[in-house]
Structures are given as structure tokens and as C-alpha cells.
Amino acid sequence: RLAVDRGGCGSWGQAMMHQHDPPMEISKQKRRFLFGLACTHVILASGEVYGWTALRPVLLESGLFDAYNETTTPTRSSLMNMVASMGIAGNALGKLPPGILLDKVGPRATSMFGAVMVIVGSLLLGLCEKNDTTLPVLGYLLLGMAGPSLIMPSFHISDLFPEHKAAAMAYLITLFEISSGVFWVFGELHTQYGLDRTTLFLGYAGVGGYVLITAFLFWPDTPFRSATP
């Protein structure tokens, strides 16, 4: 059993965590629940932009940028490459802002910020006109930037497992790598069931909604910390 310091959560989270109480012991079941929740955040929305290879055929077959070809300026290929590059760059280079935010406002607000980016990015990609050259780029950039805002607030959960902290971190990092498979699922849904770009990304906005609600309810305002002897 582990004594930890923790900040406040949402209304349900307050009932679970008793945010104004002094440091107390958290049960093994509750620690496992929180770690499982962190795992779902990471695998669903932290590194999906790296699955571009699986998403690109879905976007092409859904008609994105079909008014452009290899003789136009810009070309269809260059527009697709721009979407991919901005999303991947946003994920790779966008770690500083959520790091600063995490220090200032804590895990709950940082995760909620990332969830909002997932929702907005998904809506832009799903609802934009197929030959709009700005909104798809912006949408994929937001999906990329959302990743660090979701995985970084999850790392503190490893402090709930002081004897297995490195293993818990390794799980989260591995799930980040696996999250690139989200768009493989998009490809399968498109191929097997004919779901188009709009349907897929509106559904993915629901993932952002799930992260937003669960972060609000269960994430603390200050990171969990192992109690000092």
C-alpha cells in the first residue's frame, strides 16, 4: 500500500480521491484502475500520426485533394506530404508547451487540453471540404501536437508503483509506439465496411471526448508522488 500526495479531480474524482484530505493510502485496485486509464489515453491518441502510411490510402480514396494532380501546383502528392509532415513534426517537436503547462496547471488540465486538440483536429479532418488545402493540414497538426499533452501527464502514474516504476514507464512508452496502429484500424474499417473520411474522424472525435471526460473525472491537479519516508 502506498501513501501519495494528490490534487483535486472532477466531481466523481473528488469522491474517489477526497482531494482535500491529507496524504493517504491508495488501494491496489484504484492504482491499477488509474494505470489502466492512462494506458487507454496513450494507446488511443498519443502517437497515431505516425500511422500515416495506413491513413493515406483512406484519404486518397475518400477524395481528399482530388482536384489536384501531378501537373498542378501544388501537386496532390505535395499536399499529402504537407499534411503528414505537419502532424509528425507537431508530435515530435511539440513537447515543450505541454511540459510547461504540466508544471503550471498539472495533469488534469494538460490532458484535457490535449483531448480538446484531438477533438478539434478530428473535426477539421472529418468535416473540411475535400479540396481545402489549409484545414486538413491544421487538423493533422493538432492531432500530432495532442500526443505529448496526453502521454506526459500519464507518466506520473508510475509513481503509484514505486517497486515497478521503470516497468510502468516502459508500458506507457510501448503503448505510444503501438498507438500508430490507430490509423491501421481506420484502414480496415474503410476497406471492410466502407466507412469514409468523415465518419472515421467524427468517430475519432469521440475518442477525444472520452479522454476529456475521464481526465476531468479522475486525473489529479498535481502529480502523484511517492510518500517520502
CSV table of N, CA and C in Angstrom, one decimal, residues 58-148:
chain,number,residue,atom,x,y,z
A,58,VAL,N,-6.7,5.8,-47.3
A,58,VAL,CA,-8.1,6.2,-46.9
A,58,VAL,C,-8.5,7.6,-47.4
A,59,LEU,N,-7.6,8.5,-47.1
A,59,LEU,CA,-7.8,9.9,-47.5
A,59,LEU,C,-7.9,10.0,-49.1
A,60,LEU,N,-7.0,9.3,-49.8
A,60,LEU,CA,-7.0,9.4,-51.2
A,60,LEU,C,-8.3,8.8,-51.8
A,61,GLU,N,-8.7,7.7,-51.3
A,61,GLU,CA,-9.9,7.0,-51.8
A,61,GLU,C,-11.2,7.8,-51.4
A,62,SER,N,-11.1,8.6,-50.3
A,62,SER,CA,-12.2,9.5,-49.9
A,62,SER,C,-12.2,10.8,-50.7
A,63,GLY,N,-11.3,11.0,-51.6
A,63,GLY,CA,-11.3,12.1,-52.5
A,63,GLY,C,-10.6,13.4,-52.0
A,64,LEU,N,-9.8,13.2,-50.9
A,64,LEU,CA,-9.1,14.4,-50.4
A,64,LEU,C,-8.1,14.9,-51.5
A,65,PHE,N,-8.2,16.2,-51.8
A,65,PHE,CA,-7.3,16.9,-52.8
A,65,PHE,C,-7.5,16.3,-54.2
A,66,ASP,N,-8.6,15.8,-54.5
A,66,ASP,CA,-8.8,15.2,-55.8
A,66,ASP,C,-8.8,16.2,-57.0
A,67,ALA,N,-8.9,17.5,-56.7
A,67,ALA,CA,-8.9,18.5,-57.7
A,67,ALA,C,-7.4,18.7,-58.2
A,68,TYR,N,-6.5,18.2,-57.5
A,68,TYR,CA,-5.1,18.4,-57.8
A,68,TYR,C,-4.5,17.0,-58.3
A,69,ASN,N,-3.5,17.2,-59.2
A,69,ASN,CA,-2.8,16.0,-59.7
A,69,ASN,C,-1.3,16.3,-59.9
A,70,GLU,N,-0.6,15.5,-60.6
A,70,GLU,CA,0.9,15.7,-60.6
A,70,GLU,C,1.2,16.8,-61.6
A,71,THR,N,0.3,17.4,-62.3
A,71,THR,CA,0.6,18.5,-63.2
A,71,THR,C,0.2,19.9,-62.6
A,72,THR,N,-0.5,19.9,-61.5
A,72,THR,CA,-1.0,21.1,-60.9
A,72,THR,C,0.1,21.6,-59.9
A,73,THR,N,-0.2,22.9,-59.5
A,73,THR,CA,0.7,23.5,-58.5
A,73,THR,C,-0.2,24.0,-57.4
A,74,PRO,N,-0.2,23.4,-56.2
A,74,PRO,CA,0.7,22.3,-55.8
A,74,PRO,C,0.2,21.0,-56.3
A,75,THR,N,1.0,20.0,-56.3
A,75,THR,CA,0.5,18.7,-56.7
A,75,THR,C,-0.2,18.0,-55.5
A,76,ARG,N,-0.9,16.9,-55.9
A,76,ARG,CA,-1.7,16.2,-54.9
A,76,ARG,C,-0.7,15.5,-53.9
A,77,SER,N,0.4,15.0,-54.4
A,77,SER,CA,1.4,14.3,-53.6
A,77,SER,C,2.0,15.3,-52.6
A,78,SER,N,2.3,16.5,-53.0
A,78,SER,CA,2.9,17.5,-52.1
A,78,SER,C,2.0,18.0,-51.0
A,79,LEU,N,0.7,18.0,-51.4
A,79,LEU,CA,-0.3,18.4,-50.3
A,79,LEU,C,-0.4,17.3,-49.3
A,80,MET,N,-0.4,16.0,-49.8
A,80,MET,CA,-0.5,14.9,-48.8
A,80,MET,C,0.8,14.9,-48.0
A,81,ASN,N,1.9,15.1,-48.6
A,81,ASN,CA,3.2,15.1,-47.8
A,81,ASN,C,3.2,16.3,-46.8
A,82,MET,N,2.6,17.4,-47.1
A,82,MET,CA,2.5,18.5,-46.2
A,82,MET,C,1.6,18.1,-44.9
A,83,VAL,N,0.5,17.5,-45.2
A,83,VAL,CA,-0.3,17.0,-44.1
A,83,VAL,C,0.5,16.1,-43.1
A,84,ALA,N,1.1,15.1,-43.7
A,84,ALA,CA,1.9,14.2,-42.9
A,84,ALA,C,3.0,14.9,-42.2
A,85,SER,N,3.7,15.7,-42.8
A,85,SER,CA,4.9,16.4,-42.2
A,85,SER,C,4.5,17.2,-41.0
A,86,MET,N,3.4,18.0,-41.2
A,86,MET,CA,3.0,18.8,-40.1
A,86,MET,C,2.5,18.0,-38.9
A,87,GLY,N,1.8,17.0,-39.1
A,87,GLY,CA,1.4,16.1,-38.0
A,87,GLY,C,2.5,15.5,-37.2
A,88,ILE,N,3.5,14.9,-38.0
A,88,ILE,CA,4.6,14.3,-37.3
A,88,ILE,C,5.5,15.3,-36.7
A,89,ALA,N,5.7,16.4,-37.3
A,89,ALA,CA,6.5,17.5,-36.7
A,89,ALA,C,5.9,18.0,-35.4
A,90,GLY,N,4.6,18.1,-35.4
A,90,GLY,CA,3.8,18.6,-34.2
A,90,GLY,C,4.0,17.6,-33.1
A,91,ASN,N,4.0,16.3,-33.3
A,91,ASN,CA,4.2,15.4,-32.3
A,91,ASN,C,5.6,15.3,-31.8
A,92,ALA,N,6.6,15.4,-32.7
A,92,ALA,CA,8.0,15.3,-32.4
A,92,ALA,C,8.5,16.5,-31.7
A,93,LEU,N,8.1,17.7,-32.1
A,93,LEU,CA,8.6,18.9,-31.6
A,93,LEU,C,7.7,19.7,-30.6
A,94,GLY,N,6.5,19.1,-30.4
A,94,GLY,CA,5.6,19.9,-29.6
A,94,GLY,C,5.6,19.5,-28.2
A,95,LYS,N,6.7,19.0,-27.6
A,95,LYS,CA,6.7,18.6,-26.2
A,95,LYS,C,7.0,19.7,-25.2
A,96,LEU,N,7.5,20.8,-25.6
A,96,LEU,CA,7.8,21.8,-24.7
A,96,LEU,C,6.6,22.5,-24.1
A,97,PRO,N,5.6,22.9,-25.0
A,97,PRO,CA,4.4,23.6,-24.4
A,97,PRO,C,3.7,22.7,-23.4
A,98,PRO,N,3.4,21.4,-23.7
A,98,PRO,CA,2.7,20.7,-22.6
A,98,PRO,C,3.6,20.4,-21.4
A,99,GLY,N,4.9,20.4,-21.6
A,99,GLY,CA,5.8,20.3,-20.4
A,99,GLY,C,5.6,21.5,-19.5
A,100,ILE,N,5.6,22.7,-20.1
A,100,ILE,CA,5.4,23.9,-19.3
A,100,ILE,C,4.0,24.0,-18.7
A,101,LEU,N,3.0,23.5,-19.5
A,101,LEU,CA,1.6,23.5,-19.0
A,101,LEU,C,1.5,22.5,-17.8
A,102,LEU,N,2.1,21.4,-17.9
A,102,LEU,CA,2.1,20.4,-16.9
A,102,LEU,C,2.6,20.9,-15.6
A,103,ASP,N,3.7,21.7,-15.6
A,103,ASP,CA,4.3,22.3,-14.4
A,103,ASP,C,3.4,23.4,-13.8
A,104,LYS,N,2.6,24.1,-14.7
A,104,LYS,CA,1.8,25.2,-14.2
A,104,LYS,C,0.5,24.7,-13.7
A,105,VAL,N,-0.2,23.8,-14.4
A,105,VAL,CA,-1.6,23.5,-14.1
A,105,VAL,C,-1.8,22.1,-13.8
A,106,GLY,N,-0.9,21.2,-14.0
A,106,GLY,CA,-1.0,19.8,-13.6
A,106,GLY,C,-1.5,18.9,-14.6
A,107,PRO,N,-1.6,17.6,-14.3
A,107,PRO,CA,-2.0,16.6,-15.2
A,107,PRO,C,-3.4,16.7,-15.8
A,108,ARG,N,-4.4,17.1,-14.9
A,108,ARG,CA,-5.8,17.1,-15.4
A,108,ARG,C,-6.0,18.1,-16.5
A,109,ALA,N,-5.6,19.3,-16.3
A,109,ALA,CA,-5.8,20.4,-17.3
A,109,ALA,C,-5.0,20.1,-18.5
A,110,THR,N,-3.7,19.6,-18.4
A,110,THR,CA,-2.9,19.3,-19.5
A,110,THR,C,-3.5,18.2,-20.4
A,111,SER,N,-4.0,17.1,-19.8
A,111,SER,CA,-4.7,16.1,-20.5
A,111,SER,C,-6.0,16.6,-21.2
A,112,MET,N,-6.7,17.4,-20.5
A,112,MET,CA,-7.9,18.0,-21.1
A,112,MET,C,-7.6,18.9,-22.3
A,113,PHE,N,-6.5,19.6,-22.2
A,113,PHE,CA,-6.0,20.4,-23.3
A,113,PHE,C,-5.7,19.5,-24.5
A,114,GLY,N,-5.0,18.4,-24.3
A,114,GLY,CA,-4.7,17.5,-25.4
A,114,GLY,C,-5.9,16.9,-26.0
A,115,ALA,N,-6.9,16.6,-25.1
A,115,ALA,CA,-8.2,16.0,-25.6
A,115,ALA,C,-8.9,16.9,-26.5
A,116,VAL,N,-8.9,18.2,-26.2
A,116,VAL,CA,-9.6,19.2,-27.0
A,116,VAL,C,-8.9,19.3,-28.4
A,117,MET,N,-7.6,19.2,-28.4
A,117,MET,CA,-6.9,19.2,-29.7
A,117,MET,C,-7.2,18.0,-30.5
A,118,VAL,N,-7.4,16.8,-29.9
A,118,VAL,CA,-7.8,15.7,-30.6
A,118,VAL,C,-9.2,15.9,-31.2
A,119,ILE,N,-10.1,16.4,-30.4
A,119,ILE,CA,-11.5,16.7,-30.9
A,119,ILE,C,-11.5,17.7,-32.1
A,120,VAL,N,-10.8,18.8,-31.9
A,120,VAL,CA,-10.8,19.8,-32.9
A,120,VAL,C,-10.1,19.3,-34.2
A,121,GLY,N,-9.0,18.7,-34.0
A,121,GLY,CA,-8.2,18.1,-35.2
A,121,GLY,C,-9.1,17.1,-35.9
A,122,SER,N,-9.8,16.2,-35.2
A,122,SER,CA,-10.6,15.2,-35.9
A,122,SER,C,-11.8,15.9,-36.6
A,123,LEU,N,-12.4,16.9,-36.0
A,123,LEU,CA,-13.5,17.6,-36.7
A,123,LEU,C,-13.0,18.3,-37.9
A,124,LEU,N,-11.8,18.9,-37.9
A,124,LEU,CA,-11.3,19.6,-39.1
A,124,LEU,C,-11.1,18.6,-40.2
A,125,LEU,N,-10.4,17.5,-39.9
A,125,LEU,CA,-10.1,16.5,-40.9
A,125,LEU,C,-11.4,15.8,-41.4
A,126,GLY,N,-12.4,15.6,-40.6
A,126,GLY,CA,-13.6,15.0,-41.0
A,126,GLY,C,-14.6,15.8,-41.8
A,127,LEU,N,-14.6,17.1,-41.4
A,127,LEU,CA,-15.7,18.0,-42.0
A,127,LEU,C,-15.2,19.0,-43.0
A,128,CYS,N,-13.9,19.1,-43.2
A,128,CYS,CA,-13.3,20.1,-44.2
A,128,CYS,C,-13.7,19.7,-45.6
A,129,GLU,N,-13.8,20.7,-46.4
A,129,GLU,CA,-14.0,20.4,-47.9
A,129,GLU,C,-12.8,19.6,-48.4
A,130,LYS,N,-13.1,18.7,-49.3
A,130,LYS,CA,-12.1,17.8,-49.8
A,130,LYS,C,-10.9,18.4,-50.5
A,131,ASN,N,-11.1,19.6,-51.0
A,131,ASN,CA,-10.0,20.3,-51.7
A,131,ASN,C,-9.5,21.5,-50.9
A,132,ASP,N,-9.9,21.7,-49.7
A,132,ASP,CA,-9.4,22.7,-48.8
A,132,ASP,C,-7.9,22.3,-48.5
A,133,THR,N,-7.0,23.3,-48.8
A,133,THR,CA,-5.6,23.0,-48.6
A,133,THR,C,-5.1,23.4,-47.2
A,134,THR,N,-5.9,24.0,-46.4
A,134,THR,CA,-5.5,24.5,-45.1
A,134,THR,C,-6.0,23.7,-43.9
A,135,LEU,N,-7.3,23.4,-43.8
A,135,LEU,CA,-7.8,22.8,-42.7
A,135,LEU,C,-7.3,21.3,-42.5
A,136,PRO,N,-7.1,20.5,-43.5
A,136,PRO,CA,-6.6,19.2,-43.3
A,136,PRO,C,-5.2,19.3,-42.6
A,137,VAL,N,-4.4,20.2,-43.1
A,137,VAL,CA,-3.0,20.4,-42.5
A,137,VAL,C,-3.1,20.8,-41.1
A,138,LEU,N,-4.0,21.8,-40.8
A,138,LEU,CA,-4.2,22.2,-39.4
A,138,LEU,C,-4.7,21.1,-38.5
A,139,GLY,N,-5.7,20.3,-39.0
A,139,GLY,CA,-6.2,19.2,-38.3
A,139,GLY,C,-5.2,18.2,-37.9
A,140,TYR,N,-4.4,17.8,-38.9
A,140,TYR,CA,-3.4,16.8,-38.6
A,140,TYR,C,-2.3,17.3,-37.7
A,141,LEU,N,-2.0,18.6,-37.8
A,141,LEU,CA,-1.0,19.2,-36.9
A,141,LEU,C,-1.6,19.2,-35.4
A,142,LEU,N,-2.8,19.4,-35.2
A,142,LEU,CA,-3.4,19.4,-33.9
A,142,LEU,C,-3.4,18.0,-33.3
A,143,LEU,N,-3.7,17.0,-34.2
A,143,LEU,CA,-3.6,15.6,-33.7
A,143,LEU,C,-2.2,15.2,-33.3
A,144,GLY,N,-1.2,15.7,-34.0
A,144,GLY,CA,0.2,15.5,-33.7
A,144,GLY,C,0.5,16.1,-32.4
A,145,MET,N,0.2,17.4,-32.2
A,145,MET,CA,0.5,18.2,-31.0
A,145,MET,C,-0.2,17.6,-29.8
A,146,ALA,N,-1.3,17.0,-30.0
A,146,ALA,CA,-2.1,16.5,-28.8
A,146,ALA,C,-1.4,15.3,-28.1
A,147,GLY,N,-0.6,14.6,-28.9
A,147,GLY,CA,0.1,13.4,-28.3
A,147,GLY,C,0.9,13.7,-27.1
A,148,PRO,N,1.9,14.6,-27.1
A,148,PRO,CA,2.6,14.9,-25.9
A,148,PRO,C,1.8,15.4,-24.7
